[in-house]
């Protein structure tokens, strides 16, 4: 059903279970017997919920009263780990029950076969034998306009012909991450499944995105490209310092990023 249609509102009204990973529709009136399950958007690294009260640049007009009204409707919150449980229960206080059972979106990483991976790579146009790097940066609250901090065409050229870059913009980016995509730099912003992109890639380059926690389940290289750490920490902030608990090598510029892959430091 398409949101906003009569069928949509009928489904919301009649459903026994409603599952969401963000805020439920403000027009939803929860009826007796309905069960709302909040799955969240992965493991929290950057500040969320009530922790945004002191960070107006990151809150961007978020109505915290409306947020708490939404939380009051939740019956269950799915958590992937103890860290997530402690954070969600503090920044989204409510009477819901936490289910620390993992994240269903990651099940595919344990179930996918090599044939599935080959099929996805072929659909994306990744040449056989290529090393595919998924570049998936998060949103920058302190910038008026979003832009890639890396020249991905330059990165692909310097890495050499074996490498292909899959560019995935954040959903709040408002458009593709790279202009003039080519055979070596493939824009995958519009792809329906980020899990499929993870499976298709050989390594992940990200910054402060929670995708790093999901990708870790694949046991493939993760590189953190943090060229604006001070600005990001000032505007949004993180729950722990990635430099102390990094899932892989850290680069602060294009030269360092190239060196990490060229020398195998990942």
PDB file of C-alpha atoms in Angstrom:
ATOM      1  CA  UNK A   1       0.000   0.000   0.000  1.00  0.00           C
ATOM      2  CA  UNK A   2       1.147   3.525  -0.718  1.00  0.00           C
ATOM      3  CA  UNK A   3       1.361   5.913   2.284  1.00  0.00           C
ATOM      4  CA  UNK A   4      -1.460   8.443   2.418  1.00  0.00           C
ATOM      5  CA  UNK A   5      -3.991   6.358   0.516  1.00  0.00           C
ATOM      6  CA  UNK A   6      -7.256   4.970   1.875  1.00  0.00           C
ATOM      7  CA  UNK A   7      -5.777   1.466   1.730  1.00  0.00           C
ATOM      8  CA  UNK A   8      -2.842   2.656   3.828  1.00  0.00           C
ATOM      9  CA  UNK A   9      -5.003   4.100   6.586  1.00  0.00           C
ATOM     10  CA  UNK A  10      -7.231   1.018   6.511  1.00  0.00           C
ATOM     11  CA  UNK A  11      -4.175  -1.197   6.961  1.00  0.00           C
ATOM     12  CA  UNK A  12      -2.918   0.916   9.869  1.00  0.00           C
ATOM     13  CA  UNK A  13      -6.293   0.775  11.568  1.00  0.00           C
ATOM     14  CA  UNK A  14      -6.876  -2.957  11.136  1.00  0.00           C
ATOM     15  CA  UNK A  15      -3.388  -4.407  11.609  1.00  0.00           C
ATOM     16  CA  UNK A  16      -2.626  -6.375  14.741  1.00  0.00           C
ATOM     17  CA  UNK A  17       1.127  -5.716  14.516  1.00  0.00           C
ATOM     18  CA  UNK A  18       2.876  -2.585  13.222  1.00  0.00           C
ATOM     19  CA  UNK A  19       6.648  -2.694  12.678  1.00  0.00           C
ATOM     20  CA  UNK A  20       8.814   0.352  11.960  1.00  0.00           C
ATOM     21  CA  UNK A  21      12.458   1.439  12.174  1.00  0.00           C
ATOM     22  CA  UNK A  22      11.691   5.171  12.571  1.00  0.00           C
ATOM     23  CA  UNK A  23       8.792   7.254  13.833  1.00  0.00           C
ATOM     24  CA  UNK A  24       5.299   5.851  13.324  1.00  0.00           C
ATOM     25  CA  UNK A  25       2.847   7.994  11.348  1.00  0.00           C
ATOM     26  CA  UNK A  26       1.707  10.973  13.416  1.00  0.00           C
ATOM     27  CA  UNK A  27      -1.862  10.350  12.298  1.00  0.00           C
ATOM     28  CA  UNK A  28      -1.900   6.844  13.753  1.00  0.00           C
ATOM     29  CA  UNK A  29      -4.356   6.382  16.589  1.00  0.00           C
ATOM     30  CA  UNK A  30      -3.338   3.194  18.353  1.00  0.00           C
ATOM     31  CA  UNK A  31      -6.352   1.038  19.061  1.00  0.00           C
ATOM     32  CA  UNK A  32      -6.728  -1.448  21.874  1.00  0.00           C
ATOM     33  CA  UNK A  33      -4.956  -4.701  21.084  1.00  0.00           C
ATOM     34  CA  UNK A  34      -2.550  -3.288  18.503  1.00  0.00           C
ATOM     35  CA  UNK A  35       1.122  -4.086  19.046  1.00  0.00           C
ATOM     36  CA  UNK A  36       3.797  -1.632  17.867  1.00  0.00           C
ATOM     37  CA  UNK A  37       7.309  -2.980  17.351  1.00  0.00           C
ATOM     38  CA  UNK A  38      10.206  -0.561  16.932  1.00  0.00           C
ATOM     39  CA  UNK A  39      13.264  -2.153  15.294  1.00  0.00           C
ATOM     40  CA  UNK A  40      15.447   1.014  15.277  1.00  0.00           C
ATOM     41  CA  UNK A  41      17.999   1.845  12.579  1.00  0.00           C
ATOM     42  CA  UNK A  42      20.931  -0.222  13.716  1.00  0.00           C
ATOM     43  CA  UNK A  43      23.430   0.261  16.532  1.00  0.00           C
ATOM     44  CA  UNK A  44      23.738   3.877  17.754  1.00  0.00           C
ATOM     45  CA  UNK A  45      27.108   5.562  17.365  1.00  0.00           C
ATOM     46  CA  UNK A  46      26.019   9.198  16.968  1.00  0.00           C
ATOM     47  CA  UNK A  47      23.835  10.932  19.556  1.00  0.00           C
ATOM     48  CA  UNK A  48      20.129  10.209  19.263  1.00  0.00           C
ATOM     49  CA  UNK A  49      16.770  10.996  20.858  1.00  0.00           C
ATOM     50  CA  UNK A  50      16.831  13.106  24.010  1.00  0.00           C
ATOM     51  CA  UNK A  51      20.600  13.476  23.719  1.00  0.00           C
ATOM     52  CA  UNK A  52      19.931  15.971  20.915  1.00  0.00           C
ATOM     53  CA  UNK A  53      18.459  18.501  23.355  1.00  0.00           C
ATOM     54  CA  UNK A  54      21.846  20.152  23.739  1.00  0.00           C
ATOM     55  CA  UNK A  55      22.782  19.839  20.068  1.00  0.00           C
ATOM     56  CA  UNK A  56      20.447  22.096  18.071  1.00  0.00           C
ATOM     57  CA  UNK A  57      22.417  21.720  14.837  1.00  0.00           C
ATOM     58  CA  UNK A  58      21.896  17.972  14.936  1.00  0.00           C
ATOM     59  CA  UNK A  59      18.273  18.154  16.107  1.00  0.00           C
ATOM     60  CA  UNK A  60      17.284  20.259  13.068  1.00  0.00           C
ATOM     61  CA  UNK A  61      13.918  21.204  14.493  1.00  0.00           C
ATOM     62  CA  UNK A  62      13.113  17.752  15.861  1.00  0.00           C
ATOM     63  CA  UNK A  63      10.080  18.011  18.115  1.00  0.00           C
ATOM     64  CA  UNK A  64      11.092  16.037  21.179  1.00  0.00           C
ATOM     65  CA  UNK A  65       7.574  16.178  22.627  1.00  0.00           C
ATOM     66  CA  UNK A  66       6.272  14.455  19.499  1.00  0.00           C
ATOM     67  CA  UNK A  67       9.115  11.955  19.771  1.00  0.00           C
ATOM     68  CA  UNK A  68       8.133  11.055  23.329  1.00  0.00           C
ATOM     69  CA  UNK A  69       4.468  10.774  22.292  1.00  0.00           C
ATOM     70  CA  UNK A  70       5.560   8.278  19.639  1.00  0.00           C
ATOM     71  CA  UNK A  71       7.658   6.336  22.158  1.00  0.00           C
ATOM     72  CA  UNK A  72       4.619   6.041  24.421  1.00  0.00           C
ATOM     73  CA  UNK A  73       2.918   3.969  21.690  1.00  0.00           C
ATOM     74  CA  UNK A  74       5.733   1.419  21.439  1.00  0.00           C
ATOM     75  CA  UNK A  75       5.193  -2.011  22.949  1.00  0.00           C
ATOM     76  CA  UNK A  76       8.524  -3.587  22.010  1.00  0.00           C
ATOM     77  CA  UNK A  77      11.930  -2.284  20.939  1.00  0.00           C
ATOM     78  CA  UNK A  78      14.335  -4.616  19.198  1.00  0.00           C
ATOM     79  CA  UNK A  79      17.974  -4.264  20.220  1.00  0.00           C
ATOM     80  CA  UNK A  80      21.038  -5.810  18.637  1.00  0.00           C
ATOM     81  CA  UNK A  81      23.337  -5.673  21.652  1.00  0.00           C
ATOM     82  CA  UNK A  82      23.746  -4.433  25.211  1.00  0.00           C
ATOM     83  CA  UNK A  83      25.171  -1.074  24.112  1.00  0.00           C
ATOM     84  CA  UNK A  84      22.075  -0.419  21.996  1.00  0.00           C
ATOM     85  CA  UNK A  85      19.757  -1.419  24.830  1.00  0.00           C
ATOM     86  CA  UNK A  86      21.362   0.990  27.294  1.00  0.00           C
ATOM     87  CA  UNK A  87      21.330   3.876  24.805  1.00  0.00           C
ATOM     88  CA  UNK A  88      17.782   3.383  23.474  1.00  0.00           C
ATOM     89  CA  UNK A  89      16.243   3.010  26.932  1.00  0.00           C
ATOM     90  CA  UNK A  90      17.907   6.255  28.050  1.00  0.00           C
ATOM     91  CA  UNK A  91      17.273   8.461  24.993  1.00  0.00           C
ATOM     92  CA  UNK A  92      13.809   6.996  24.267  1.00  0.00           C
ATOM     93  CA  UNK A  93      12.361   6.531  27.777  1.00  0.00           C
ATOM     94  CA  UNK A  94       9.099   4.613  27.862  1.00  0.00           C
ATOM     95  CA  UNK A  95       7.189   1.636  29.199  1.00  0.00           C
ATOM     96  CA  UNK A  96       8.016  -0.646  26.263  1.00  0.00           C
ATOM     97  CA  UNK A  97       9.800  -3.996  26.597  1.00  0.00           C
ATOM     98  CA  UNK A  98      13.275  -4.323  25.083  1.00  0.00           C
ATOM     99  CA  UNK A  99      13.997  -7.493  23.102  1.00  0.00           C
ATOM    100  CA  UNK A 100      17.774  -7.891  22.859  1.00  0.00           C
ATOM    101  CA  UNK A 101      17.589 -10.440  20.063  1.00  0.00           C
ATOM    102  CA  UNK A 102      19.655  -8.902  17.262  1.00  0.00           C
ATOM    103  CA  UNK A 103      18.742  -7.135  14.037  1.00  0.00           C
ATOM    104  CA  UNK A 104      16.579  -8.923  11.460  1.00  0.00           C
ATOM    105  CA  UNK A 105      18.081  -6.886   8.626  1.00  0.00           C
ATOM    106  CA  UNK A 106      21.384  -8.674   9.239  1.00  0.00           C
ATOM    107  CA  UNK A 107      20.018 -12.199   8.932  1.00  0.00           C
ATOM    108  CA  UNK A 108      20.683 -12.148   5.190  1.00  0.00           C
ATOM    109  CA  UNK A 109      24.421 -11.826   5.843  1.00  0.00           C
ATOM    110  CA  UNK A 110      24.417 -15.252   7.471  1.00  0.00           C
ATOM    111  CA  UNK A 111      22.041 -16.856   4.968  1.00  0.00           C
ATOM    112  CA  UNK A 112      23.308 -15.574   1.598  1.00  0.00           C
ATOM    113  CA  UNK A 113      25.227 -17.978  -0.625  1.00  0.00           C
ATOM    114  CA  UNK A 114      28.139 -17.310  -2.970  1.00  0.00           C
ATOM    115  CA  UNK A 115      25.667 -17.648  -5.840  1.00  0.00           C
ATOM    116  CA  UNK A 116      23.569 -14.841  -4.315  1.00  0.00           C
ATOM    117  CA  UNK A 117      26.640 -12.606  -4.110  1.00  0.00           C
ATOM    118  CA  UNK A 118      27.623 -13.365  -7.710  1.00  0.00           C
ATOM    119  CA  UNK A 119      24.111 -12.562  -8.933  1.00  0.00           C
ATOM    120  CA  UNK A 120      24.001  -9.226  -7.097  1.00  0.00           C
ATOM    121  CA  UNK A 121      27.432  -8.211  -8.411  1.00  0.00           C
ATOM    122  CA  UNK A 122      26.378  -9.016 -11.963  1.00  0.00           C
ATOM    123  CA  UNK A 123      23.194  -6.960 -11.555  1.00  0.00           C
ATOM    124  CA  UNK A 124      25.239  -3.987 -10.364  1.00  0.00           C
ATOM    125  CA  UNK A 125      27.656  -4.263 -13.260  1.00  0.00           C
ATOM    126  CA  UNK A 126      30.729  -5.120 -11.176  1.00  0.00           C
ATOM    127  CA  UNK A 127      33.325  -6.756 -13.469  1.00  0.00           C
ATOM    128  CA  UNK A 128      34.376 -10.286 -12.609  1.00  0.00           C
ATOM    129  CA  UNK A 129      37.484 -10.286 -10.439  1.00  0.00           C
ATOM    130  CA  UNK A 130      37.128  -6.627  -9.432  1.00  0.00           C
ATOM    131  CA  UNK A 131      37.567  -5.403  -5.867  1.00  0.00           C
ATOM    132  CA  UNK A 132      34.373  -3.506  -5.003  1.00  0.00           C
ATOM    133  CA  UNK A 133      34.518  -0.822  -2.294  1.00  0.00           C
ATOM    134  CA  UNK A 134      31.200   0.352  -0.850  1.00  0.00           C
ATOM    135  CA  UNK A 135      31.447   4.035   0.110  1.00  0.00           C
ATOM    136  CA  UNK A 136      28.565   4.918   2.443  1.00  0.00           C
ATOM    137  CA  UNK A 137      28.987   8.164   4.415  1.00  0.00           C
ATOM    138  CA  UNK A 138      26.396   9.455   6.859  1.00  0.00           C
ATOM    139  CA  UNK A 139      24.550  12.791   6.962  1.00  0.00           C
ATOM    140  CA  UNK A 140      26.369  15.961   8.072  1.00  0.00           C
ATOM    141  CA  UNK A 141      24.168  18.033  10.377  1.00  0.00           C
ATOM    142  CA  UNK A 142      26.492  21.026  10.346  1.00  0.00           C
ATOM    143  CA  UNK A 143      26.490  21.488   6.535  1.00  0.00           C
ATOM    144  CA  UNK A 144      23.862  23.397   4.599  1.00  0.00           C
ATOM    145  CA  UNK A 145      24.494  21.221   1.547  1.00  0.00           C
ATOM    146  CA  UNK A 146      25.653  17.632   1.438  1.00  0.00           C
ATOM    147  CA  UNK A 147      28.607  16.683  -0.709  1.00  0.00           C
ATOM    148  CA  UNK A 148      31.062  13.838  -0.957  1.00  0.00           C
ATOM    149  CA  UNK A 149      34.269  14.625   0.908  1.00  0.00           C
ATOM    150  CA  UNK A 150      36.147  12.325  -1.443  1.00  0.00           C
ATOM    151  CA  UNK A 151      36.737  12.683  -5.185  1.00  0.00           C
ATOM    152  CA  UNK A 152      35.605   9.149  -5.962  1.00  0.00           C
ATOM    153  CA  UNK A 153      36.778   9.283  -9.578  1.00  0.00           C
ATOM    154  CA  UNK A 154      40.229  10.226  -8.320  1.00  0.00           C
ATOM    155  CA  UNK A 155      40.130   7.440  -5.737  1.00  0.00           C
ATOM    156  CA  UNK A 156      39.199   4.837  -8.354  1.00  0.00           C
ATOM    157  CA  UNK A 157      41.869   6.094 -10.736  1.00  0.00           C
ATOM    158  CA  UNK A 158      44.610   6.037  -8.101  1.00  0.00           C
ATOM    159  CA  UNK A 159      43.656   2.607  -6.775  1.00  0.00           C
ATOM    160  CA  UNK A 160      43.972   1.112 -10.232  1.00  0.00           C
ATOM    161  CA  UNK A 161      41.838  -0.819 -12.733  1.00  0.00           C
ATOM    162  CA  UNK A 162      41.056  -3.686 -10.340  1.00  0.00           C
ATOM    163  CA  UNK A 163      38.973  -1.440  -8.089  1.00  0.00           C
ATOM    164  CA  UNK A 164      35.334  -0.371  -8.402  1.00  0.00           C
ATOM    165  CA  UNK A 165      33.629   2.121  -6.063  1.00  0.00           C
ATOM    166  CA  UNK A 166      29.946   1.735  -5.155  1.00  0.00           C
ATOM    167  CA  UNK A 167      28.750   5.174  -4.001  1.00  0.00           C
ATOM    168  CA  UNK A 168      25.792   5.153  -1.608  1.00  0.00           C
ATOM    169  CA  UNK A 169      24.406   8.506  -0.427  1.00  0.00           C
ATOM    170  CA  UNK A 170      22.577   8.862   2.890  1.00  0.00           C
ATOM    171  CA  UNK A 171      18.777   8.947   2.542  1.00  0.00           C
ATOM    172  CA  UNK A 172      18.783  12.596   3.653  1.00  0.00           C
ATOM    173  CA  UNK A 173      21.372  13.554   1.043  1.00  0.00           C
ATOM    174  CA  UNK A 174      18.727  14.464  -1.513  1.00  0.00           C
ATOM    175  CA  UNK A 175      20.387  12.985  -4.576  1.00  0.00           C
ATOM    176  CA  UNK A 176      23.223  10.849  -5.917  1.00  0.00           C
ATOM    177  CA  UNK A 177      26.587  10.970  -4.197  1.00  0.00           C
ATOM    178  CA  UNK A 178      28.634  11.303  -7.370  1.00  0.00           C
ATOM    179  CA  UNK A 179      28.175  13.177 -10.625  1.00  0.00           C
ATOM    180  CA  UNK A 180      28.882  11.481 -13.941  1.00  0.00           C
ATOM    181  CA  UNK A 181      29.118   7.887 -12.696  1.00  0.00           C
ATOM    182  CA  UNK A 182      31.237   5.535 -14.772  1.00  0.00           C
ATOM    183  CA  UNK A 183      32.080   1.870 -14.997  1.00  0.00           C
ATOM    184  CA  UNK A 184      34.560   2.309 -12.148  1.00  0.00           C
ATOM    185  CA  UNK A 185      32.379   4.544  -9.976  1.00  0.00           C
ATOM    186  CA  UNK A 186      28.822   3.211  -9.747  1.00  0.00           C
ATOM    187  CA  UNK A 187      26.143   5.272  -8.014  1.00  0.00           C
ATOM    188  CA  UNK A 188      23.954   2.904  -5.975  1.00  0.00           C
ATOM    189  CA  UNK A 189      22.003   5.522  -3.995  1.00  0.00           C
ATOM    190  CA  UNK A 190      18.720   4.418  -5.532  1.00  0.00           C
ATOM    191  CA  UNK A 191      19.279   0.708  -4.915  1.00  0.00           C
ATOM    192  CA  UNK A 192      16.475  -0.748  -2.824  1.00  0.00           C
ATOM    193  CA  UNK A 193      18.596  -2.896  -0.505  1.00  0.00           C
ATOM    194  CA  UNK A 194      21.696  -1.689   1.316  1.00  0.00           C
ATOM    195  CA  UNK A 195      22.133  -5.260   2.570  1.00  0.00           C
ATOM    196  CA  UNK A 196      22.592  -6.426  -1.021  1.00  0.00           C
ATOM    197  CA  UNK A 197      25.191  -3.711  -1.561  1.00  0.00           C
ATOM    198  CA  UNK A 198      27.060  -4.927   1.512  1.00  0.00           C
ATOM    199  CA  UNK A 199      27.039  -8.481   0.176  1.00  0.00           C
ATOM    200  CA  UNK A 200      28.240  -7.314  -3.253  1.00  0.00           C
ATOM    201  CA  UNK A 201      31.203  -5.357  -1.890  1.00  0.00           C
ATOM    202  CA  UNK A 202      34.616  -6.559  -0.779  1.00  0.00           C
ATOM    203  CA  UNK A 203      35.245  -3.707   1.672  1.00  0.00           C
ATOM    204  CA  UNK A 204      33.400  -0.812   3.305  1.00  0.00           C
ATOM    205  CA  UNK A 205      34.502   2.802   3.571  1.00  0.00           C
ATOM    206  CA  UNK A 206      32.297   4.862   5.878  1.00  0.00           C
ATOM    207  CA  UNK A 207      32.601   7.487   8.606  1.00  0.00           C
ATOM    208  CA  UNK A 208      30.069   7.633  11.447  1.00  0.00           C
ATOM    209  CA  UNK A 209      27.322   5.519   9.888  1.00  0.00           C
ATOM    210  CA  UNK A 210      25.826   2.620  11.826  1.00  0.00           C
ATOM    211  CA  UNK A 211      26.330   0.520   8.700  1.00  0.00           C
ATOM    212  CA  UNK A 212      29.748  -0.358  10.140  1.00  0.00           C
ATOM    213  CA  UNK A 213      28.130  -2.458  12.884  1.00  0.00           C
ATOM    214  CA  UNK A 214      26.048  -4.396  10.369  1.00  0.00           C
ATOM    215  CA  UNK A 215      28.949  -4.853   7.950  1.00  0.00           C
ATOM    216  CA  UNK A 216      31.131  -6.271  10.709  1.00  0.00           C
ATOM    217  CA  UNK A 217      29.020  -9.430  10.544  1.00  0.00           C
ATOM    218  CA  UNK A 218      30.490 -10.120   7.107  1.00  0.00           C
ATOM    219  CA  UNK A 219      34.051 -10.153   8.492  1.00  0.00           C
ATOM    220  CA  UNK A 220      35.318  -7.999   5.617  1.00  0.00           C
ATOM    221  CA  UNK A 221      37.593  -4.938   5.756  1.00  0.00           C
ATOM    222  CA  UNK A 222      36.102  -1.725   7.173  1.00  0.00           C
ATOM    223  CA  UNK A 223      37.904   1.596   6.765  1.00  0.00           C
ATOM    224  CA  UNK A 224      36.780   4.716   8.636  1.00  0.00           C
ATOM    225  CA  UNK A 225      37.321   7.884   6.602  1.00  0.00           C
ATOM    226  CA  UNK A 226      37.040  10.659   9.189  1.00  0.00           C
ATOM    227  CA  UNK A 227      38.401  13.858   7.656  1.00  0.00           C
ATOM    228  CA  UNK A 228      36.096  16.123   9.693  1.00  0.00           C
ATOM    229  CA  UNK A 229      36.117  14.475  13.106  1.00  0.00           C
ATOM    230  CA  UNK A 230      36.323  17.695  15.141  1.00  0.00           C
ATOM    231  CA  UNK A 231      33.411  19.339  13.305  1.00  0.00           C
ATOM    232  CA  UNK A 232      31.261  16.217  13.497  1.00  0.00           C
ATOM    233  CA  UNK A 233      31.942  15.721  17.191  1.00  0.00           C
ATOM    234  CA  UNK A 234      31.047  19.357  17.889  1.00  0.00           C
ATOM    235  CA  UNK A 235      27.779  19.226  15.943  1.00  0.00           C
ATOM    236  CA  UNK A 236      26.490  15.707  16.587  1.00  0.00           C
ATOM    237  CA  UNK A 237      28.845  13.826  18.861  1.00  0.00           C
ATOM    238  CA  UNK A 238      29.337  10.082  19.274  1.00  0.00           C
ATOM    239  CA  UNK A 239      28.871   7.670  22.156  1.00  0.00           C
ATOM    240  CA  UNK A 240      32.452   6.468  21.989  1.00  0.00           C
ATOM    241  CA  UNK A 241      35.659   7.499  20.257  1.00  0.00           C
ATOM    242  CA  UNK A 242      36.138   5.541  17.054  1.00  0.00           C
ATOM    243  CA  UNK A 243      39.880   6.036  17.340  1.00  0.00           C
ATOM    244  CA  UNK A 244      39.890   3.904  20.493  1.00  0.00           C
ATOM    245  CA  UNK A 245      37.419   1.268  19.268  1.00  0.00           C
ATOM    246  CA  UNK A 246      37.874   1.289  15.516  1.00  0.00           C
ATOM    247  CA  UNK A 247      36.616  -1.639  13.400  1.00  0.00           C
ATOM    248  CA  UNK A 248      39.551  -1.093  11.037  1.00  0.00           C
ATOM    249  CA  UNK A 249      42.043   1.417   9.719  1.00  0.00           C
ATOM    250  CA  UNK A 250      41.281   5.142   9.893  1.00  0.00           C
ATOM    251  CA  UNK A 251      42.062   7.664   7.158  1.00  0.00           C
ATOM    252  CA  UNK A 252      41.904  11.445   7.375  1.00  0.00           C
ATOM    253  CA  UNK A 253      42.459  12.264   3.730  1.00  0.00           C
ATOM    254  CA  UNK A 254      42.512  10.784   0.230  1.00  0.00           C
ATOM    255  CA  UNK A 255      46.223   9.992   0.358  1.00  0.00           C
ATOM    256  CA  UNK A 256      45.836   7.984   3.569  1.00  0.00           C
ATOM    257  CA  UNK A 257      42.830   6.144   2.170  1.00  0.00           C
ATOM    258  CA  UNK A 258      44.716   5.157  -0.981  1.00  0.00           C
ATOM    259  CA  UNK A 259      47.696   4.039   1.102  1.00  0.00           C
ATOM    260  CA  UNK A 260      45.487   1.825   3.302  1.00  0.00           C
ATOM    261  CA  UNK A 261      44.302  -0.186   0.302  1.00  0.00           C
ATOM    262  CA  UNK A 262      47.569  -0.058  -1.652  1.00  0.00           C
ATOM    263  CA  UNK A 263      49.606  -1.442   1.232  1.00  0.00           C
ATOM    264  CA  UNK A 264      47.019  -3.740   2.792  1.00  0.00           C
ATOM    265  CA  UNK A 265      46.999  -1.828   6.099  1.00  0.00           C
ATOM    266  CA  UNK A 266      43.287  -2.466   6.423  1.00  0.00           C
TER     267      UNK A 266
END
